[in-house]
mmCIF file of C-alpha atoms in Angstrom:
data_model
loop_
_atom_site.group_PDB
_atom_site.id
_atom_site.type_symbol
_atom_site.label_atom_id
_atom_site.label_comp_id
_atom_site.label_asym_id
_atom_site.label_seq_id
_atom_site.Cartn_x
_atom_site.Cartn_y
_atom_site.Cartn_z
ATOM 1 C CA MET A 36 0.203 0.038 -0.085
ATOM 2 C CA LYS A 37 1.043 3.873 -0.569
ATOM 3 C CA TYR A 38 1.797 5.777 2.476
ATOM 4 C CA GLY A 39 2.604 9.231 3.447
ATOM 5 C CA ILE A 40 3.673 11.341 6.247
ATOM 6 C CA ALA A 41 2.101 14.712 6.846
ATOM 7 C CA ILE A 42 0.946 17.709 9.025
ATOM 8 C CA PHE A 43 -2.100 19.320 9.124
ATOM 9 C CA PRO A 44 -1.985 22.685 10.160
ATOM 10 C CA SER A 45 -4.751 24.347 12.257
ATOM 11 C CA LYS A 46 -8.465 24.727 11.102
ATOM 12 C CA LYS A 47 -7.856 28.250 10.544
ATOM 13 C CA LEU A 48 -4.755 27.938 8.543
ATOM 14 C CA GLN A 49 -6.773 24.800 6.409
ATOM 15 C CA ASP A 50 -9.381 27.253 5.514
ATOM 16 C CA LYS A 51 -7.546 30.120 4.270
ATOM 17 C CA VAL A 52 -5.472 27.680 2.096
ATOM 18 C CA ASN A 53 -8.348 25.740 1.020
ATOM 19 C CA SER A 54 -9.952 29.299 -0.156
ATOM 20 C CA LEU A 55 -7.208 29.254 -2.572
ATOM 21 C CA ARG A 56 -6.741 25.581 -3.444
ATOM 22 C CA LYS A 57 -10.247 25.977 -4.554
ATOM 23 C CA ARG A 58 -9.500 27.619 -7.810
ATOM 24 C CA TYR A 59 -5.795 26.667 -8.082
ATOM 25 C CA ASP A 60 -5.089 23.063 -6.952
ATOM 26 C CA PRO A 61 -6.951 20.260 -8.905
ATOM 27 C CA ARG A 62 -5.968 17.928 -6.287
ATOM 28 C CA TYR A 63 -8.030 19.943 -3.861
ATOM 29 C CA ALA A 64 -10.593 17.079 -3.131
ATOM 30 C CA LEU A 65 -8.171 14.426 -2.098
ATOM 31 C CA ILE A 66 -6.419 15.605 0.851
ATOM 32 C CA PRO A 67 -6.992 18.546 2.941
ATOM 33 C CA PRO A 68 -4.146 21.535 3.109
ATOM 34 C CA HIS A 69 -1.026 19.825 4.628
ATOM 35 C CA ILE A 70 2.700 19.897 4.944
ATOM 36 C CA THR A 71 4.398 16.675 3.679
ATOM 37 C CA LEU A 72 7.166 15.209 5.969
ATOM 38 C CA LYS A 73 7.612 11.944 3.792
ATOM 39 C CA THR A 74 6.599 11.661 0.245
ATOM 40 C CA PRO A 75 4.310 9.024 -0.735
ATOM 41 C CA PHE A 76 5.933 5.338 -0.359
ATOM 42 C CA GLU A 77 5.289 1.990 -0.750
ATOM 43 C CA ILE A 78 5.565 -0.558 1.936
ATOM 44 C CA ASP A 79 4.313 -4.038 2.429
ATOM 45 C CA ASP A 80 1.640 -4.158 4.980
ATOM 46 C CA SER A 81 3.571 -7.184 6.888
ATOM 47 C CA LYS A 82 6.087 -4.196 7.769
ATOM 48 C CA ILE A 83 3.597 -1.598 8.800
ATOM 49 C CA THR A 84 3.811 -2.439 12.570
ATOM 50 C CA ASP A 85 7.388 -1.983 12.695
ATOM 51 C CA LEU A 86 7.609 1.097 10.441
ATOM 52 C CA ILE A 87 5.015 2.602 12.959
ATOM 53 C CA ASN A 88 6.955 1.781 16.166
ATOM 54 C CA GLN A 89 9.851 3.611 14.478
ATOM 55 C CA ILE A 90 8.203 6.858 13.749
ATOM 56 C CA LYS A 91 6.676 6.458 17.060
ATOM 57 C CA THR A 92 10.563 6.793 18.641
ATOM 58 C CA VAL A 93 11.020 9.843 15.902
ATOM 59 C CA ALA A 94 8.012 11.770 17.340
ATOM 60 C CA GLU A 95 8.878 10.882 21.068
ATOM 61 C CA GLU A 96 12.576 12.242 20.561
ATOM 62 C CA SER A 97 11.367 15.100 18.671
ATOM 63 C CA GLU A 98 9.693 18.781 20.222
ATOM 64 C CA PRO A 99 6.544 20.301 18.981
ATOM 65 C CA ILE A 100 7.465 22.978 16.430
ATOM 66 C CA GLN A 101 6.388 26.873 16.340
ATOM 67 C CA ILE A 102 5.597 27.362 12.572
ATOM 68 C CA ARG A 103 5.733 30.188 10.748
ATOM 69 C CA VAL A 104 4.039 30.918 7.612
ATOM 70 C CA ASP A 105 6.287 32.986 5.612
ATOM 71 C CA LYS A 106 5.711 33.851 2.136
ATOM 72 C CA VAL A 107 4.264 32.651 -0.925
ATOM 73 C CA SER A 108 6.857 31.128 -3.546
ATOM 74 C CA SER A 109 6.968 28.736 -6.479
ATOM 75 C CA PHE A 110 8.896 25.858 -7.495
ATOM 76 C CA ASN A 111 8.884 27.037 -11.140
ATOM 77 C CA PRO A 112 11.278 26.467 -13.385
ATOM 78 C CA VAL A 113 10.804 22.709 -12.018
ATOM 79 C CA ASN A 114 7.540 22.870 -11.843
ATOM 80 C CA ASN A 115 4.495 25.022 -11.364
ATOM 81 C CA VAL A 116 3.444 24.503 -8.081
ATOM 82 C CA VAL A 117 2.887 27.820 -6.023
ATOM 83 C CA TYR A 118 3.113 27.338 -2.258
ATOM 84 C CA LEU A 119 3.280 28.803 1.523
ATOM 85 C CA LYS A 120 6.777 28.536 2.468
ATOM 86 C CA ILE A 121 6.950 27.487 6.078
ATOM 87 C CA GLU A 122 9.701 28.429 8.796
ATOM 88 C CA PRO A 123 11.705 27.258 10.546
ATOM 89 C CA LYS A 124 13.353 25.204 8.000
ATOM 90 C CA ASP A 125 15.843 23.751 10.041
ATOM 91 C CA GLN A 126 13.482 22.085 12.906
ATOM 92 C CA LEU A 127 11.203 20.449 10.080
ATOM 93 C CA THR A 128 13.861 19.539 8.006
ATOM 94 C CA ALA A 129 15.462 17.797 11.238
ATOM 95 C CA LEU A 130 12.268 15.938 11.625
ATOM 96 C CA HIS A 131 11.995 15.106 8.011
ATOM 97 C CA GLU A 132 15.490 13.659 8.375
ATOM 98 C CA ARG A 133 14.877 11.924 11.484
ATOM 99 C CA LEU A 134 11.932 10.362 9.517
ATOM 100 C CA GLY A 135 14.381 9.342 6.954
ATOM 101 C CA THR A 136 16.222 7.056 9.239
ATOM 102 C CA CYS A 137 13.219 4.831 9.646
ATOM 103 C CA ASP A 138 12.527 1.780 7.244
ATOM 104 C CA ILE A 139 11.144 3.751 4.418
ATOM 105 C CA GLU A 140 11.882 3.500 0.824
ATOM 106 C CA ASP A 141 13.576 6.890 -0.531
ATOM 107 C CA THR A 142 11.425 8.141 -3.012
ATOM 108 C CA GLU A 143 12.206 11.904 -2.806
ATOM 109 C CA GLU A 144 13.018 13.674 -6.013
ATOM 110 C CA TYR A 145 13.982 17.107 -4.955
ATOM 111 C CA SER A 146 15.630 18.278 -1.431
ATOM 112 C CA PHE A 147 12.992 19.382 1.137
ATOM 113 C CA VAL A 148 11.592 22.367 1.397
ATOM 114 C CA PRO A 149 8.869 22.428 4.009
ATOM 115 C CA HIS A 150 5.785 23.865 2.340
ATOM 116 C CA ILE A 151 1.655 23.737 1.895
ATOM 117 C CA THR A 152 0.808 23.693 -1.549
ATOM 118 C CA ILE A 153 -1.838 26.262 -3.139
ATOM 119 C CA GLY A 154 -1.865 25.593 -6.492
ATOM 120 C CA GLN A 155 -0.480 22.862 -8.978
ATOM 121 C CA GLU A 156 -0.499 21.586 -12.272
ATOM 122 C CA LEU A 157 -0.851 25.183 -13.700
ATOM 123 C CA SER A 158 -0.040 26.288 -17.198
ATOM 124 C CA ASP A 159 2.968 28.814 -17.303
ATOM 125 C CA GLU A 160 0.380 31.852 -17.704
ATOM 126 C CA GLU A 161 -1.874 30.934 -14.620
ATOM 127 C CA HIS A 162 1.366 30.522 -12.537
ATOM 128 C CA ASN A 163 2.722 33.766 -13.462
ATOM 129 C CA ASP A 164 -0.770 35.236 -12.860
ATOM 130 C CA VAL A 165 -1.374 33.289 -9.558
ATOM 131 C CA LEU A 166 2.007 33.973 -8.211
ATOM 132 C CA GLY A 167 1.951 37.792 -8.881
ATOM 133 C CA SER A 168 -1.463 38.301 -7.183
ATOM 134 C CA LEU A 169 -0.670 36.090 -4.158
ATOM 135 C CA LYS A 170 2.792 37.606 -3.470
ATOM 136 C CA MET A 171 1.024 41.100 -2.709
ATOM 137 C CA GLN A 172 -1.344 38.975 0.081
ATOM 138 C CA ASP A 173 -0.412 39.284 3.623
ATOM 139 C CA PHE A 174 -0.118 35.459 4.985
ATOM 140 C CA ASN A 175 1.264 36.155 8.109
ATOM 141 C CA HIS A 176 0.719 33.408 10.808
ATOM 142 C CA GLU A 177 1.936 31.367 13.584
ATOM 143 C CA GLU A 178 0.961 28.290 15.492
ATOM 144 C CA LEU A 179 2.321 25.194 17.540
ATOM 145 C CA VAL A 180 2.620 21.813 15.760
ATOM 146 C CA ASP A 181 2.113 18.980 17.973
ATOM 147 C CA ARG A 182 1.425 16.120 15.937
ATOM 148 C CA PHE A 183 1.532 14.585 12.443
ATOM 149 C CA GLN A 184 0.068 11.774 10.737
ATOM 150 C CA LEU A 185 0.544 8.704 8.919
ATOM 151 C CA LEU A 186 -1.760 8.311 5.818
ATOM 152 C CA TYR A 187 -2.714 5.414 2.894
ATOM 153 C CA GLU A 188 -3.926 6.592 -0.389
ATOM 154 C CA LEU A 189 -7.298 5.128 -1.503
ATOM 155 C CA ASP A 190 -7.799 3.603 -5.476
ATOM 156 C CA ASN A 191 -9.636 6.799 -6.082
ATOM 157 C CA GLY A 192 -6.408 8.814 -4.715
ATOM 158 C CA VAL A 193 -8.031 10.135 -1.462
ATOM 159 C CA TRP A 194 -5.869 10.229 1.542
ATOM 160 C CA THR A 195 -7.307 8.186 4.787
ATOM 161 C CA VAL A 196 -5.065 8.798 8.053
ATOM 162 C CA TYR A 197 -4.110 5.676 9.646
ATOM 163 C CA GLU A 198 -1.985 7.083 12.840
ATOM 164 C CA THR A 199 -1.446 10.135 14.684
ATOM 165 C CA PHE A 200 2.136 10.733 16.095
ATOM 166 C CA HIS A 201 2.438 13.263 19.086
ATOM 167 C CA LEU A 202 5.587 15.358 19.112
ATOM 168 C CA GLY A 203 7.949 15.096 22.350
ATOM 169 C CA LYS A 204 5.415 12.584 23.695
ATOM 170 C CA LYS A 205 4.937 8.988 24.433
ATOM 171 C CA ASN A 206 2.842 7.628 21.697
ATOM 172 C CA MET B 187 -15.536 23.896 16.278
ATOM 173 C CA LYS B 188 -17.509 20.853 14.779
ATOM 174 C CA TYR B 189 -15.946 17.622 15.462
ATOM 175 C CA GLY B 190 -17.125 13.634 14.890
ATOM 176 C CA ILE B 191 -15.810 10.413 15.426
ATOM 177 C CA ALA B 192 -15.617 7.691 13.231
ATOM 178 C CA ILE B 193 -14.010 4.346 12.309
ATOM 179 C CA PHE B 194 -12.415 4.068 9.026
ATOM 180 C CA PRO B 195 -12.463 0.463 7.824
ATOM 181 C CA SER B 196 -9.278 -1.168 6.104
ATOM 182 C CA LYS B 197 -8.393 0.166 2.678
ATOM 183 C CA LYS B 198 -10.068 -3.117 1.001
ATOM 184 C CA LEU B 199 -13.447 -2.271 2.311
ATOM 185 C CA GLN B 200 -13.146 1.782 1.523
ATOM 186 C CA ASP B 201 -12.045 1.153 -1.962
ATOM 187 C CA LYS B 202 -14.948 -1.643 -2.620
ATOM 188 C CA VAL B 203 -17.595 1.281 -1.086
ATOM 189 C CA ASN B 204 -15.910 3.953 -2.992
ATOM 190 C CA SER B 205 -16.637 2.364 -6.249
ATOM 191 C CA LEU B 206 -20.240 2.760 -5.258
ATOM 192 C CA ARG B 207 -20.051 6.105 -3.569
ATOM 193 C CA LYS B 208 -18.665 7.612 -6.478
ATOM 194 C CA ARG B 209 -21.931 7.010 -8.278
ATOM 195 C CA TYR B 210 -24.758 7.199 -5.351
ATOM 196 C CA ASP B 211 -23.393 9.843 -2.675
ATOM 197 C CA PRO B 212 -22.699 13.586 -3.439
ATOM 198 C CA ARG B 213 -20.823 13.869 -0.421
ATOM 199 C CA TYR B 214 -18.198 11.457 -1.645
ATOM 200 C CA ALA B 215 -15.245 13.825 -1.789
ATOM 201 C CA LEU B 216 -15.608 15.155 1.595
ATOM 202 C CA ILE B 217 -14.490 12.173 3.759
ATOM 203 C CA PRO B 218 -13.617 8.639 2.882
ATOM 204 C CA PRO B 219 -15.856 5.650 3.857
ATOM 205 C CA HIS B 220 -16.511 5.414 7.417
ATOM 206 C CA ILE B 221 -18.682 4.099 10.136
ATOM 207 C CA THR B 222 -20.084 7.103 12.458
ATOM 208 C CA LEU B 223 -19.676 6.664 16.215
ATOM 209 C CA LYS B 224 -20.304 9.839 17.147
ATOM 210 C CA THR B 225 -22.217 12.286 14.970
ATOM 211 C CA PRO B 226 -21.017 15.573 14.312
ATOM 212 C CA PHE B 227 -21.100 17.836 17.531
ATOM 213 C CA GLU B 228 -19.766 21.231 18.512
ATOM 214 C CA ILE B 229 -17.237 21.872 21.183
ATOM 215 C CA ASP B 230 -15.597 24.644 22.402
ATOM 216 C CA ASP B 231 -11.424 24.372 21.520
ATOM 217 C CA SER B 232 -10.927 25.147 25.393
ATOM 218 C CA LYS B 233 -12.538 21.914 26.093
ATOM 219 C CA ILE B 234 -11.188 19.586 23.459
ATOM 220 C CA THR B 235 -8.251 18.260 25.667
ATOM 221 C CA ASP B 236 -10.209 17.441 28.456
ATOM 222 C CA LEU B 237 -12.547 15.273 25.794
ATOM 223 C CA ILE B 238 -9.586 13.838 24.355
ATOM 224 C CA ASN B 239 -8.652 12.358 27.603
ATOM 225 C CA GLN B 240 -12.234 11.329 28.358
ATOM 226 C CA ILE B 241 -12.096 9.242 24.741
ATOM 227 C CA LYS B 242 -8.881 7.841 25.530
ATOM 228 C CA THR B 243 -10.060 6.200 28.530
ATOM 229 C CA VAL B 244 -13.414 4.893 26.792
ATOM 230 C CA ALA B 245 -10.738 3.534 24.054
ATOM 231 C CA GLU B 246 -8.568 1.800 26.657
ATOM 232 C CA GLU B 247 -11.307 0.049 28.129
ATOM 233 C CA SER B 248 -12.736 -1.135 25.215
ATOM 234 C CA GLU B 249 -11.917 -4.117 22.966
ATOM 235 C CA PRO B 250 -10.751 -4.296 19.067
ATOM 236 C CA ILE B 251 -14.188 -5.546 17.408
ATOM 237 C CA GLN B 252 -14.230 -8.217 14.650
ATOM 238 C CA ILE B 253 -16.657 -6.498 12.268
ATOM 239 C CA ARG B 254 -18.841 -7.966 9.566
ATOM 240 C CA VAL B 255 -20.269 -6.706 6.788
ATOM 241 C CA ASP B 256 -23.792 -8.023 6.502
ATOM 242 C CA LYS B 257 -26.064 -6.870 4.031
ATOM 243 C CA VAL B 258 -27.124 -3.625 1.965
ATOM 244 C CA SER B 259 -29.842 -1.796 3.757
ATOM 245 C CA SER B 260 -31.849 1.476 3.879
ATOM 246 C CA PHE B 261 -33.142 4.001 6.420
ATOM 247 C CA ASN B 262 -36.198 4.813 3.726
ATOM 248 C CA PRO B 263 -38.740 6.056 4.370
ATOM 249 C CA VAL B 264 -36.984 8.287 7.206
ATOM 250 C CA ASN B 265 -34.469 9.269 4.639
ATOM 251 C CA ASN B 266 -33.011 7.730 1.359
ATOM 252 C CA VAL B 267 -29.820 6.789 2.495
ATOM 253 C CA VAL B 268 -28.587 3.575 1.291
ATOM 254 C CA TYR B 269 -25.780 1.911 3.759
ATOM 255 C CA LEU B 270 -23.876 -1.572 4.531
ATOM 256 C CA LYS B 271 -24.864 -2.558 7.553
ATOM 257 C CA ILE B 272 -22.272 -3.644 10.071
ATOM 258 C CA GLU B 273 -22.251 -6.286 12.687
ATOM 259 C CA PRO B 274 -21.903 -7.074 15.891
ATOM 260 C CA LYS B 275 -24.559 -4.354 16.661
ATOM 261 C CA ASP B 276 -24.333 -4.867 20.174
ATOM 262 C CA GLN B 277 -20.272 -4.172 20.741
ATOM 263 C CA LEU B 278 -20.539 -1.006 18.488
ATOM 264 C CA THR B 279 -23.417 0.156 20.290
ATOM 265 C CA ALA B 280 -21.700 -0.425 23.501
ATOM 266 C CA LEU B 281 -18.826 1.696 22.342
ATOM 267 C CA HIS B 282 -21.204 4.332 21.159
ATOM 268 C CA GLU B 283 -23.155 4.330 24.407
ATOM 269 C CA ARG B 284 -19.374 4.326 26.271
ATOM 270 C CA LEU B 285 -18.674 7.632 23.839
ATOM 271 C CA GLY B 286 -22.033 8.945 25.355
ATOM 272 C CA THR B 287 -20.610 9.315 28.388
ATOM 273 C CA CYS B 288 -18.332 11.760 27.565
ATOM 274 C CA ASP B 289 -18.883 15.391 27.656
ATOM 275 C CA ILE B 290 -20.289 15.642 24.049
ATOM 276 C CA GLU B 291 -23.563 17.440 23.333
ATOM 277 C CA ASP B 292 -26.443 15.070 22.155
ATOM 278 C CA THR B 293 -26.989 15.882 18.744
ATOM 279 C CA GLU B 294 -28.121 12.633 17.623
ATOM 280 C CA GLU B 295 -31.649 12.443 16.174
ATOM 281 C CA TYR B 296 -31.866 8.611 15.258
ATOM 282 C CA SER B 297 -31.046 5.653 17.377
ATOM 283 C CA PHE B 298 -27.828 4.174 16.314
ATOM 284 C CA VAL B 299 -27.462 1.503 13.416
ATOM 285 C CA PRO B 300 -23.627 0.990 12.860
ATOM 286 C CA HIS B 301 -23.321 1.413 9.244
ATOM 287 C CA ILE B 302 -21.300 2.446 6.301
ATOM 288 C CA THR B 303 -23.098 4.714 3.941
ATOM 289 C CA ILE B 304 -23.015 3.977 0.282
ATOM 290 C CA GLY B 305 -25.566 6.660 -1.327
ATOM 291 C CA GLN B 306 -27.730 9.385 -0.173
ATOM 292 C CA GLU B 307 -29.636 12.401 -1.082
ATOM 293 C CA LEU B 308 -31.102 10.053 -3.820
ATOM 294 C CA SER B 309 -34.582 10.774 -5.347
ATOM 295 C CA ASP B 310 -37.152 7.641 -4.405
ATOM 296 C CA GLU B 311 -36.632 6.373 -7.822
ATOM 297 C CA GLU B 312 -32.971 6.104 -7.788
ATOM 298 C CA HIS B 313 -33.237 5.067 -4.200
ATOM 299 C CA ASN B 314 -35.562 1.978 -5.330
ATOM 300 C CA ASP B 315 -33.308 1.523 -8.422
ATOM 301 C CA VAL B 316 -29.993 1.441 -6.275
ATOM 302 C CA LEU B 317 -31.266 -0.678 -3.159
ATOM 303 C CA GLY B 318 -32.868 -3.268 -5.797
ATOM 304 C CA SER B 319 -29.570 -3.766 -7.356
ATOM 305 C CA LEU B 320 -26.986 -3.729 -4.544
ATOM 306 C CA LYS B 321 -29.425 -6.211 -2.710
ATOM 307 C CA MET B 322 -28.246 -8.959 -4.967
ATOM 308 C CA GLN B 323 -24.702 -8.555 -4.792
ATOM 309 C CA ASP B 324 -22.154 -10.180 -2.120
ATOM 310 C CA PHE B 325 -20.655 -7.726 0.320
ATOM 311 C CA ASN B 326 -19.473 -10.683 2.485
ATOM 312 C CA HIS B 327 -16.419 -9.338 4.421
ATOM 313 C CA GLU B 328 -14.842 -9.650 7.844
ATOM 314 C CA GLU B 329 -11.864 -7.505 9.740
ATOM 315 C CA LEU B 330 -10.637 -6.340 12.961
ATOM 316 C CA VAL B 331 -11.298 -2.442 13.877
ATOM 317 C CA ASP B 332 -8.647 -1.806 16.451
ATOM 318 C CA ARG B 333 -8.920 2.339 16.406
ATOM 319 C CA PHE B 334 -11.184 5.007 15.527
ATOM 320 C CA GLN B 335 -10.636 8.698 14.975
ATOM 321 C CA LEU B 336 -11.562 12.162 16.065
ATOM 322 C CA LEU B 337 -12.221 14.597 13.187
ATOM 323 C CA TYR B 338 -12.872 18.021 12.624
ATOM 324 C CA GLU B 339 -14.760 19.831 9.727
ATOM 325 C CA LEU B 340 -13.154 22.328 7.386
ATOM 326 C CA ASP B 341 -15.432 25.371 5.951
ATOM 327 C CA ASN B 342 -15.484 23.445 2.819
ATOM 328 C CA GLY B 343 -17.145 20.554 4.356
ATOM 329 C CA VAL B 344 -14.275 18.484 4.166
ATOM 330 C CA TRP B 345 -12.855 16.324 7.421
ATOM 331 C CA THR B 346 -9.723 16.330 9.042
ATOM 332 C CA VAL B 347 -8.302 13.754 11.211
ATOM 333 C CA TYR B 348 -7.071 15.176 14.512
ATOM 334 C CA GLU B 349 -6.359 12.202 16.961
ATOM 335 C CA THR B 350 -6.145 8.574 16.614
ATOM 336 C CA PHE B 351 -7.530 6.200 19.525
ATOM 337 C CA HIS B 352 -6.442 2.534 19.972
ATOM 338 C CA LEU B 353 -9.193 0.242 21.183
ATOM 339 C CA GLY B 354 -7.851 -1.692 24.058
ATOM 340 C CA LYS B 355 -4.558 -0.138 24.398
ATOM 341 C CA LYS B 356 -3.085 2.756 26.377
ATOM 342 C CA ASN B 357 -3.378 5.694 24.201
#
């Protein structure tokens, strides 16, 4: 089965992002707004219990993270994904790297940039328009992230949460 | 915020149900296939930590449940919801009732029938057609349910998982 690991931010931030994703993200209906910690990977069902135990240890040995929404940015020219940049990059990258020590097949094509996708699969013209107009908006926001989720993908592309992990707590 | 409590069955069962919901359930995109344990209720954010502790105790004092998918049925004439009936009714009802002892506003209009919705908001004619054709299909399936989820609703009607609870285990 295909799994992924992600942070769902607060309802407030998700609602704000969804008001934009509705227009700019064709994958809007498949998963709520999130910060990807591990891109989708395949794992055999027989190995999932071991993996969950490894992830529990990573979560327990990490601390909650005060995240800041920074500015709107884009992965162009790699791809036309418009996103909210999430700080502090160092703490989120450290968590991402600790998760990388678990028995998860490495499927990551790009270096890790903590972000919440706002728009994707945009034409070059749409991309430039969206990026230009969003760069002028104020997205200033802070919140404490104290948990993340392990999800699996259904045949229709929708993601279901399987397990919640708490940062800095016994799971 | 509006919260709900639900069981997500296995991917296998969710995929099977989604192949039908796609055609018969206009709420298909808002939440994966699920067994509702508590219908949506409002709770103040300041009370959510207490409620989670209460639900943890309920989960710990309960046992995993071997569920059986029984037959397709309908809530008609109350409403035109077509669903998979889930057994054992007694064990699921007991869990539902234990959750009812938590500080959750009672918003339940109907008596508890453990089910997975397949179709809703159907016209009388659609309802009769769908029910007639699904009653001839074999849905025989069993699996062990060892967890349930607390979710909240976003402004766009989509549900996000906030917390996972394990049955019969320290949470």
